[in-house]
PDB file of C-alpha atoms in Angstrom:
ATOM      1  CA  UNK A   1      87.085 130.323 -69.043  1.00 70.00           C
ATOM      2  CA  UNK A   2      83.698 129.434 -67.733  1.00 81.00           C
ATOM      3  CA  UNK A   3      81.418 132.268 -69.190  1.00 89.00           C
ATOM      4  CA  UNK A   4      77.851 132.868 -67.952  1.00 93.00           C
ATOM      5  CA  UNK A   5      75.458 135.201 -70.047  1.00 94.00           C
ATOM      6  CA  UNK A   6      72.108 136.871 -68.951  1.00 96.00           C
ATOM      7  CA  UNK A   7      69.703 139.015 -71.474  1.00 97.00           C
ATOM      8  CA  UNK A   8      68.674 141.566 -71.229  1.00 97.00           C
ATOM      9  CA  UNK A   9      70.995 143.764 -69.836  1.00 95.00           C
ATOM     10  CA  UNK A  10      68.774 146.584 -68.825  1.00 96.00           C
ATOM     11  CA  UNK A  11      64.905 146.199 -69.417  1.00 97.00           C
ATOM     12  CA  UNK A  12      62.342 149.345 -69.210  1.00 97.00           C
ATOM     13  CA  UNK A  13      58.701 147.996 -68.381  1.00 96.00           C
ATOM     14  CA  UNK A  14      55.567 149.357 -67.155  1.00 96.00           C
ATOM     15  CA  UNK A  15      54.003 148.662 -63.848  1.00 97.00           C
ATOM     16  CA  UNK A  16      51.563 145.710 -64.446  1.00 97.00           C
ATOM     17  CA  UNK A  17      53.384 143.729 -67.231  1.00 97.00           C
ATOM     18  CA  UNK A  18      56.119 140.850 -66.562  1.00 97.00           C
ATOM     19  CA  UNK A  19      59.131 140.709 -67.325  1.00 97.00           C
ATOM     20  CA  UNK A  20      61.288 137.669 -68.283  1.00 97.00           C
ATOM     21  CA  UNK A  21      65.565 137.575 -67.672  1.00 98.00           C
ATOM     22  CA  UNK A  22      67.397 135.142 -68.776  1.00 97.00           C
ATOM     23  CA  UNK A  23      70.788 133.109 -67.792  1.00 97.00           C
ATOM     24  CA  UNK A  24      73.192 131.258 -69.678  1.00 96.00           C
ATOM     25  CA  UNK A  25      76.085 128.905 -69.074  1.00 94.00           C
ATOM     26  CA  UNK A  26      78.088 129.227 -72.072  1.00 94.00           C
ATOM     27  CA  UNK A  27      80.448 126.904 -72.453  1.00 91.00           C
ATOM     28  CA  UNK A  28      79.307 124.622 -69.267  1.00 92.00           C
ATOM     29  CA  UNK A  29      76.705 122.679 -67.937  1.00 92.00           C
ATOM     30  CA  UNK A  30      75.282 123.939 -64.956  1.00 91.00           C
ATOM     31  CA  UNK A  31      72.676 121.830 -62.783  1.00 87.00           C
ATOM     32  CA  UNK A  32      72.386 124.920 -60.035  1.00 90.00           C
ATOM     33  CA  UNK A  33      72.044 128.277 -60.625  1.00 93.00           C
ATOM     34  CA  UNK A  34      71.336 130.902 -58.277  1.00 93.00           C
ATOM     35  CA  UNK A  35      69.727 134.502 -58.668  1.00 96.00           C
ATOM     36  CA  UNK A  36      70.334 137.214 -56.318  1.00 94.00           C
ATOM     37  CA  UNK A  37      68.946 140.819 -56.182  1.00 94.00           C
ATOM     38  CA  UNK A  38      70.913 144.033 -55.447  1.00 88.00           C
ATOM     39  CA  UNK A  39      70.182 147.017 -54.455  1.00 80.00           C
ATOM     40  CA  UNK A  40      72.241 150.372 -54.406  1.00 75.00           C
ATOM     41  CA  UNK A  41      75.261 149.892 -52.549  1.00 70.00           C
ATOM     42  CA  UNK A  42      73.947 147.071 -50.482  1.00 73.00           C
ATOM     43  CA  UNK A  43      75.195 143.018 -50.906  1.00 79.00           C
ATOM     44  CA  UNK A  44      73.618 140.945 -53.169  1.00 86.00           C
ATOM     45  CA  UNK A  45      70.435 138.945 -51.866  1.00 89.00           C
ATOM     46  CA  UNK A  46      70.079 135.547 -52.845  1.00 90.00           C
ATOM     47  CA  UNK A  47      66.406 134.943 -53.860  1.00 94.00           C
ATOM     48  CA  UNK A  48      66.533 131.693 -55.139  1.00 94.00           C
ATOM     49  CA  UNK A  49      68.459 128.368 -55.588  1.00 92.00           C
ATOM     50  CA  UNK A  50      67.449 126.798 -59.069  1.00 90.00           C
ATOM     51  CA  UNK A  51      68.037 123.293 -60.019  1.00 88.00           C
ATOM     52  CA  UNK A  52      67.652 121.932 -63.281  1.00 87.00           C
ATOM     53  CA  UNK A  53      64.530 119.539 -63.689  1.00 85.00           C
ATOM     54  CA  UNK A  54      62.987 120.561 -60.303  1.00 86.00           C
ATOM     55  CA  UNK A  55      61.272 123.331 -58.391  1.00 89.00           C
ATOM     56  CA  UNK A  56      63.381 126.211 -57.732  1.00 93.00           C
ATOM     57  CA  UNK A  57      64.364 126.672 -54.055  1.00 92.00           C
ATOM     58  CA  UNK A  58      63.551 130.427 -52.429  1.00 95.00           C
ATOM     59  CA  UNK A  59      65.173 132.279 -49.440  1.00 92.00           C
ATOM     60  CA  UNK A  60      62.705 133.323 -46.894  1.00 92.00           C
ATOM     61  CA  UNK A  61      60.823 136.229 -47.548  1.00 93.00           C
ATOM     62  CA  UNK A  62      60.924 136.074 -51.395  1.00 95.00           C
ATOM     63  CA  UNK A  63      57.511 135.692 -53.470  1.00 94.00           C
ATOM     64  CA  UNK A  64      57.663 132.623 -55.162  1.00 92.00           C
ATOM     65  CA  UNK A  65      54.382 133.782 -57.173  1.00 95.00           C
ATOM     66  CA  UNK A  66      56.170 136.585 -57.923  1.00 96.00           C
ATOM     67  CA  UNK A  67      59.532 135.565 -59.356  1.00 97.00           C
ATOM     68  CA  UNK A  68      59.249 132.728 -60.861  1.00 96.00           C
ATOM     69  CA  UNK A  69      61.814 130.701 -62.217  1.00 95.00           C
ATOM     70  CA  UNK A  70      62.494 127.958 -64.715  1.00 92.00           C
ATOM     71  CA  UNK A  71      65.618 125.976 -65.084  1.00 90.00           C
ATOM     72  CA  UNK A  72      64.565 123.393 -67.776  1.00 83.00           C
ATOM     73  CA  UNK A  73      67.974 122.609 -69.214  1.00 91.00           C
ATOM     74  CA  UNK A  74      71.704 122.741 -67.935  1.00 92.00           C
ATOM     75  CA  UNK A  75      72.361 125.908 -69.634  1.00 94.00           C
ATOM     76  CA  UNK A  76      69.190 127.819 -68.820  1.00 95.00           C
ATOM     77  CA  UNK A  77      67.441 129.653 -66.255  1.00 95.00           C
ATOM     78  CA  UNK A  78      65.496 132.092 -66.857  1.00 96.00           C
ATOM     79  CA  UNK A  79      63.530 134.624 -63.769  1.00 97.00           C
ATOM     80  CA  UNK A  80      60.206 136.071 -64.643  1.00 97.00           C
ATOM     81  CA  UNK A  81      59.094 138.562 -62.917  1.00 97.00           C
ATOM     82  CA  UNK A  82      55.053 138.427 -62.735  1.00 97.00           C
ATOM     83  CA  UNK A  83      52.950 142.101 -62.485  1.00 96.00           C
ATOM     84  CA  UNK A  84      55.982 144.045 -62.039  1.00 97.00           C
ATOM     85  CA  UNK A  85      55.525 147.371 -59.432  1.00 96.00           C
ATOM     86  CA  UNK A  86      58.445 149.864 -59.007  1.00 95.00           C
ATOM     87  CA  UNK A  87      60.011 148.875 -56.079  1.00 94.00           C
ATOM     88  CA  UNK A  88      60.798 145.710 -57.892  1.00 95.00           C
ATOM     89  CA  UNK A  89      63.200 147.577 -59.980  1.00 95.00           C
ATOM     90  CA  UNK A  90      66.812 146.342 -58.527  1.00 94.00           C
ATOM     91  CA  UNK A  91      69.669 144.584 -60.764  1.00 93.00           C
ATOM     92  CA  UNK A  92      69.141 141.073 -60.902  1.00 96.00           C
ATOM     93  CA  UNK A  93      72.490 138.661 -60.907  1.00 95.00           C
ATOM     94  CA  UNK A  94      72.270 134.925 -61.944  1.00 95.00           C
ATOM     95  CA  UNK A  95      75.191 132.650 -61.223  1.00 93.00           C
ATOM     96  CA  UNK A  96      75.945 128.893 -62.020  1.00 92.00           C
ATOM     97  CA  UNK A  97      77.858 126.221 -60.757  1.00 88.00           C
ATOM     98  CA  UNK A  98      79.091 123.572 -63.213  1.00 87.00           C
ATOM     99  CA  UNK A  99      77.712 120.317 -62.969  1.00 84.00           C
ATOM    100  CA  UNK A 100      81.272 119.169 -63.057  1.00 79.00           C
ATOM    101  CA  UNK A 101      82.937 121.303 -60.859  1.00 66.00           C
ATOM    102  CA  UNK A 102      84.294 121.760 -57.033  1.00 64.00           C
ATOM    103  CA  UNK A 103      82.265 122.965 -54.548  1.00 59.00           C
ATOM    104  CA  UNK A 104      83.638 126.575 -54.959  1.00 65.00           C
ATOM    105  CA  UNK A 105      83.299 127.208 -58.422  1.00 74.00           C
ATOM    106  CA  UNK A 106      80.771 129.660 -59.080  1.00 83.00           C
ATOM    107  CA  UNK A 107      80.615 131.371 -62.162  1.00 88.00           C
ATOM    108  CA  UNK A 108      78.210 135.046 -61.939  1.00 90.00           C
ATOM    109  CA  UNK A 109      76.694 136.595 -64.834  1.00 92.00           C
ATOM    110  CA  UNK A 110      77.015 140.155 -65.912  1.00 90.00           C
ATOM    111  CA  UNK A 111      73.505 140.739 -64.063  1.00 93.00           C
ATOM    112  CA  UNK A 112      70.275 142.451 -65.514  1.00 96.00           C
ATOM    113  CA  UNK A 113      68.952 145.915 -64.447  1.00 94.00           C
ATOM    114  CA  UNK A 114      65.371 146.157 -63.754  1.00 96.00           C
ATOM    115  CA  UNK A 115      63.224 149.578 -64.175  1.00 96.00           C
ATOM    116  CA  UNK A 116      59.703 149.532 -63.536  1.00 97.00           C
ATOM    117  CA  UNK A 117      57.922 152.714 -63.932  1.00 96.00           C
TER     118      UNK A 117
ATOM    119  CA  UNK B   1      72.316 134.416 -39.018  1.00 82.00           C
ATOM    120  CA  UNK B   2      75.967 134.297 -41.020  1.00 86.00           C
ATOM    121  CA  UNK B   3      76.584 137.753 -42.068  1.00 91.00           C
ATOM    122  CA  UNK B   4      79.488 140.161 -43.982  1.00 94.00           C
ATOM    123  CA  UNK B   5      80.352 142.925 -43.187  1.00 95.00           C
ATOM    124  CA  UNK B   6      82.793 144.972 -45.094  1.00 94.00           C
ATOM    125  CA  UNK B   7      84.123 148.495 -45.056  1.00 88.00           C
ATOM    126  CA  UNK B   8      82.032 150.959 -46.767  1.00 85.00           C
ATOM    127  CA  UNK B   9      83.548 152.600 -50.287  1.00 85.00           C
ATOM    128  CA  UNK B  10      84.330 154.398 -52.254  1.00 93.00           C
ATOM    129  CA  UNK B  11      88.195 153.851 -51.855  1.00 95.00           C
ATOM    130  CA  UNK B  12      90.844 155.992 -53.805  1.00 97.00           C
ATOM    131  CA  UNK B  13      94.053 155.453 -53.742  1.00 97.00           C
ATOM    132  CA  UNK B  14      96.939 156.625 -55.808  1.00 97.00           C
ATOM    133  CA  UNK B  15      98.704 154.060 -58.210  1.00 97.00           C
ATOM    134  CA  UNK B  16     101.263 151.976 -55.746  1.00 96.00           C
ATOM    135  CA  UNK B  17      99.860 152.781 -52.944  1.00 97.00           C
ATOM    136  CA  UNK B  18      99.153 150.137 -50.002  1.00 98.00           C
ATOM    137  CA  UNK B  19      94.957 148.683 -49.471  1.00 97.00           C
ATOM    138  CA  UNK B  20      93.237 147.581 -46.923  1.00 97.00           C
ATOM    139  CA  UNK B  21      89.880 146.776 -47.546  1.00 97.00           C
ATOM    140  CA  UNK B  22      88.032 145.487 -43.940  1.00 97.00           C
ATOM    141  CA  UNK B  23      86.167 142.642 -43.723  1.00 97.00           C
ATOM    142  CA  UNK B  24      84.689 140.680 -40.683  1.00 97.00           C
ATOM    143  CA  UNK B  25      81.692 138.248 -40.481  1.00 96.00           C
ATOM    144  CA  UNK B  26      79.672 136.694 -38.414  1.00 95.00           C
ATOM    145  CA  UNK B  27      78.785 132.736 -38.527  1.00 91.00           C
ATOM    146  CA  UNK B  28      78.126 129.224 -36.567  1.00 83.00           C
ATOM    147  CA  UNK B  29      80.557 126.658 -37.448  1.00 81.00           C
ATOM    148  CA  UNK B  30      83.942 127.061 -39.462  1.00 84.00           C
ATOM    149  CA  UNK B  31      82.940 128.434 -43.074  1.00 90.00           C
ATOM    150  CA  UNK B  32      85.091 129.353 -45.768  1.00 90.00           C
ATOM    151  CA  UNK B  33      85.408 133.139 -46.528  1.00 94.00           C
ATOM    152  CA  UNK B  34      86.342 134.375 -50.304  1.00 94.00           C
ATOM    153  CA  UNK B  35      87.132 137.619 -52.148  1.00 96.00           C
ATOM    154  CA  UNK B  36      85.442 138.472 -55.121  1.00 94.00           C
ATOM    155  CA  UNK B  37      85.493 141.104 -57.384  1.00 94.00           C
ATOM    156  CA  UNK B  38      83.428 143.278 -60.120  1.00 89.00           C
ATOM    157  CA  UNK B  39      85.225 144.831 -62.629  1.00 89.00           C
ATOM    158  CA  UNK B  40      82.916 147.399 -64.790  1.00 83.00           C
ATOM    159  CA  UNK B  41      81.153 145.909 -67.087  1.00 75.00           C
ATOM    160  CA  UNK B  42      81.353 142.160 -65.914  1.00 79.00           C
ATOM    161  CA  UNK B  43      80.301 139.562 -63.470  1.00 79.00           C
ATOM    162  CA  UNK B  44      81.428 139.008 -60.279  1.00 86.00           C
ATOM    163  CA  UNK B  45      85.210 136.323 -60.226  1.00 89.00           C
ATOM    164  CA  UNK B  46      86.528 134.726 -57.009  1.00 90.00           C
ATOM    165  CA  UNK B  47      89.544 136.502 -56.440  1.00 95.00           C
ATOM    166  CA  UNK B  48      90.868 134.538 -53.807  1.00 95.00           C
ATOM    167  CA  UNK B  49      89.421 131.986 -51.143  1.00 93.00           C
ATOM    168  CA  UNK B  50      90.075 130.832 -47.625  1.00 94.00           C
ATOM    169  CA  UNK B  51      88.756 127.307 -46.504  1.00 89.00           C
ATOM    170  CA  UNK B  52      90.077 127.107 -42.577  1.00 90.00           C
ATOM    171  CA  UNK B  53      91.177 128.842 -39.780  1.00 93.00           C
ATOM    172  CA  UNK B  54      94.807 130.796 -40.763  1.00 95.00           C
ATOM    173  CA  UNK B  55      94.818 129.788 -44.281  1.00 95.00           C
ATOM    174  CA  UNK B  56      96.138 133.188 -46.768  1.00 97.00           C
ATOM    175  CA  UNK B  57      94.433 133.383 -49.796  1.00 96.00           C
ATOM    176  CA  UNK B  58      95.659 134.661 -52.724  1.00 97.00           C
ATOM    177  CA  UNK B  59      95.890 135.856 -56.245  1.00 96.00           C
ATOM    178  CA  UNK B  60      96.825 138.564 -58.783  1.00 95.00           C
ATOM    179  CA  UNK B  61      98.855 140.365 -55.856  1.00 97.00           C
ATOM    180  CA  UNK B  62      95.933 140.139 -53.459  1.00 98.00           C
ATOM    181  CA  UNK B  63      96.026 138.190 -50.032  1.00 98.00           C
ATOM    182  CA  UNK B  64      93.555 137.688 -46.977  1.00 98.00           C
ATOM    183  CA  UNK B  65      94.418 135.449 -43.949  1.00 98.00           C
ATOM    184  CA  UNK B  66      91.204 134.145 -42.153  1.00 97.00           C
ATOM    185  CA  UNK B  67      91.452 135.041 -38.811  1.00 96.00           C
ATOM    186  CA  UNK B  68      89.132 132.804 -36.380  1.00 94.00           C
ATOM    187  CA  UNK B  69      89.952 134.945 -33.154  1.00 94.00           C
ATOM    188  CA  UNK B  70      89.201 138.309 -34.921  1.00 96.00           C
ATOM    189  CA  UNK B  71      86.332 137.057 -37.147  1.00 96.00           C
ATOM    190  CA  UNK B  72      87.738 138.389 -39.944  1.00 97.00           C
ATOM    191  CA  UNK B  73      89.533 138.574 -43.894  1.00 98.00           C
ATOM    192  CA  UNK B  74      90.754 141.578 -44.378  1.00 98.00           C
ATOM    193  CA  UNK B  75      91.939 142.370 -48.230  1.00 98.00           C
ATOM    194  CA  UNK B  76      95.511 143.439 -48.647  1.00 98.00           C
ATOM    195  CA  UNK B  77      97.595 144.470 -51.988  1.00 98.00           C
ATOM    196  CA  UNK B  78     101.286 146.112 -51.307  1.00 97.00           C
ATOM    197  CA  UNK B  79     101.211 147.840 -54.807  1.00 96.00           C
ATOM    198  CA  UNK B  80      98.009 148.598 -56.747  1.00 97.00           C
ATOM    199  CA  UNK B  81      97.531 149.422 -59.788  1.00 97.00           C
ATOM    200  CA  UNK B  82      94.611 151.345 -62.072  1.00 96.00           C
ATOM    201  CA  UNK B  83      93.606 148.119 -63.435  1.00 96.00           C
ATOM    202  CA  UNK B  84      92.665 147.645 -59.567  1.00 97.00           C
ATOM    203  CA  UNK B  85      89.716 149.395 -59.851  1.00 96.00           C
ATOM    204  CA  UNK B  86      86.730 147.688 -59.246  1.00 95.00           C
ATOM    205  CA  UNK B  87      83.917 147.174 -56.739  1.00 93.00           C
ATOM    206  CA  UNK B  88      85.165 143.892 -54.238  1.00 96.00           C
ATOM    207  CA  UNK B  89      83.158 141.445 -52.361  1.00 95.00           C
ATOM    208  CA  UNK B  90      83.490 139.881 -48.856  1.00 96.00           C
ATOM    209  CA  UNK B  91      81.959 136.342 -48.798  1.00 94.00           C
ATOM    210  CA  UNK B  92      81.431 133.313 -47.082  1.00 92.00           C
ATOM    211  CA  UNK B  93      79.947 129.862 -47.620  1.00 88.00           C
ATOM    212  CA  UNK B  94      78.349 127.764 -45.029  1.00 76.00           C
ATOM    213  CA  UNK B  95      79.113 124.584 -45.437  1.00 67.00           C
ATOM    214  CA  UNK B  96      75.700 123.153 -44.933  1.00 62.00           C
ATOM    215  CA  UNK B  97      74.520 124.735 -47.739  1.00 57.00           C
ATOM    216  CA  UNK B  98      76.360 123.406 -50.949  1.00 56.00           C
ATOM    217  CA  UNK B  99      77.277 126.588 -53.061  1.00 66.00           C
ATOM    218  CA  UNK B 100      75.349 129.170 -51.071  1.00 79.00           C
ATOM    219  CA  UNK B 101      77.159 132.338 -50.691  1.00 87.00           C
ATOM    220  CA  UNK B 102      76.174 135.497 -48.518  1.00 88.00           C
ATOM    221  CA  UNK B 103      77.772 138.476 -49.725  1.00 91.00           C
ATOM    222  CA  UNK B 104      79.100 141.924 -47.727  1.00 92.00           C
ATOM    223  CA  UNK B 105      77.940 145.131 -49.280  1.00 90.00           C
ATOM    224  CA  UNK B 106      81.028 145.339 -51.594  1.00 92.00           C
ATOM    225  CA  UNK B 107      83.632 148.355 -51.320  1.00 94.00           C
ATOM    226  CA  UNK B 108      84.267 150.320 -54.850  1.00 94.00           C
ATOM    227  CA  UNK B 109      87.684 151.041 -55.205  1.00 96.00           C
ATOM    228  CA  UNK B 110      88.882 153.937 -57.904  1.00 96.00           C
ATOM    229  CA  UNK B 111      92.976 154.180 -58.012  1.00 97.00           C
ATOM    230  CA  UNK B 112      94.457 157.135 -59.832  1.00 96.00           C
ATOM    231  CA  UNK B 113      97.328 157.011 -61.806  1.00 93.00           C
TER     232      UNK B 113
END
């Protein structure tokens, strides 16, 4: 089945310093991906819509300066997170929707969790 | 704004025992509402999907009917089992927005043997 990777799993860094997370398609190729945030027992937030070769898309409300994001091949995303502060700690979730697919198929990653002390 | 909302966890149940898991949302136009589930460890999978009004969804056991009148697509399994157990997902797509998907808050379900 359609697998979908991100690294690292759980990242420790210090308040300041950025952070990069990445997200692979595995055995697809993926021209959207999408990254959400979630927070303790709340939904998942889409932040951004990210399509290979162009400028990611963000939801309202999300620093684009912030999180930036890269999606310069069909298996690759990645979401950096720039000057990191605690209360951007949260468990970030990538998913990806093969190029080649229906209009349903989404495929999520395992996510990343976040701590920023 | 299309929202989810979905009852709030956690859920135990004993093995074979019936689930319910609530779901209603909120949204302009007809979208298509989905299931989707987090099994420890892993990413989120569709479990099932509904596209239009009174269409049943369903997989592995599972079913949801979307319900126009009531807003809503409620989870249902007759029989669960511990391999159940999971955190689930109430979701919908608007169709103006290729691929987008809002989520509900997700209801974590422990079953007991």
């Amino acid at each position: 089945g359609a697998v979908v990777s991100q690294h690292p799993s759980r990242v420790i860094c210090k308040s300041g310093t950025s952070v990069k997370i990445e997200c692979r398609s595995l055995d697809f190729q993926a021209t959207t991906m999408f990254w959400y945030r979630q927070f303790p027992k709340q939904s998942l937030m889409l932040m951004a819509t990210s399509n290979e070769g162009s400028k990611a898309t963000y939801e309202q409300g999300v620093e684009k300066d912030k999180f930036l994001i890269n999606h310069a091949s069909l298996t690759l995303s990645t979401l950096t997170v720039t000057s990191a502060h605690p209360e951007d700690s949260s468990f970030y979730i990538c998913s990806a929707v093969p190029t080649s697919g229906g209009f349903y198929e989404q495929y999520f990653g395992p996510g990343t969790r976040l701590t920023v002390t | 704004g299309n929202s989810v909302t979905q009852m709030e966890g956690p859920v135990t149940l004993s093995e074979e025992a019936f689930l319910t898991i609530n779901c209603t949302y909120t949204a302009t136009g007809y979208p298509s509402l989905f299931w989707y589930v987090q099994y420890p460890g892993e990413g989120l999978q569709l479990l099932l999907k509904a596209t239009k009004a009174d269409d049943k969804g369903s997989n592995k056991g599972f079913e949801a009917t979307y319900r126009k009148e009531t807003t809503s697509f409620h989870l249902e399994k007759g029989s669960v089992q511990v391999s159940d157990s999971a955190v689930y997902f109430c979701a919908l797509s608007d169709h103006s927005s290729a691929s987008k998907i809002i989520f509900g808050s997700g209801t974590r379900l422990s079953i007991r043997p």
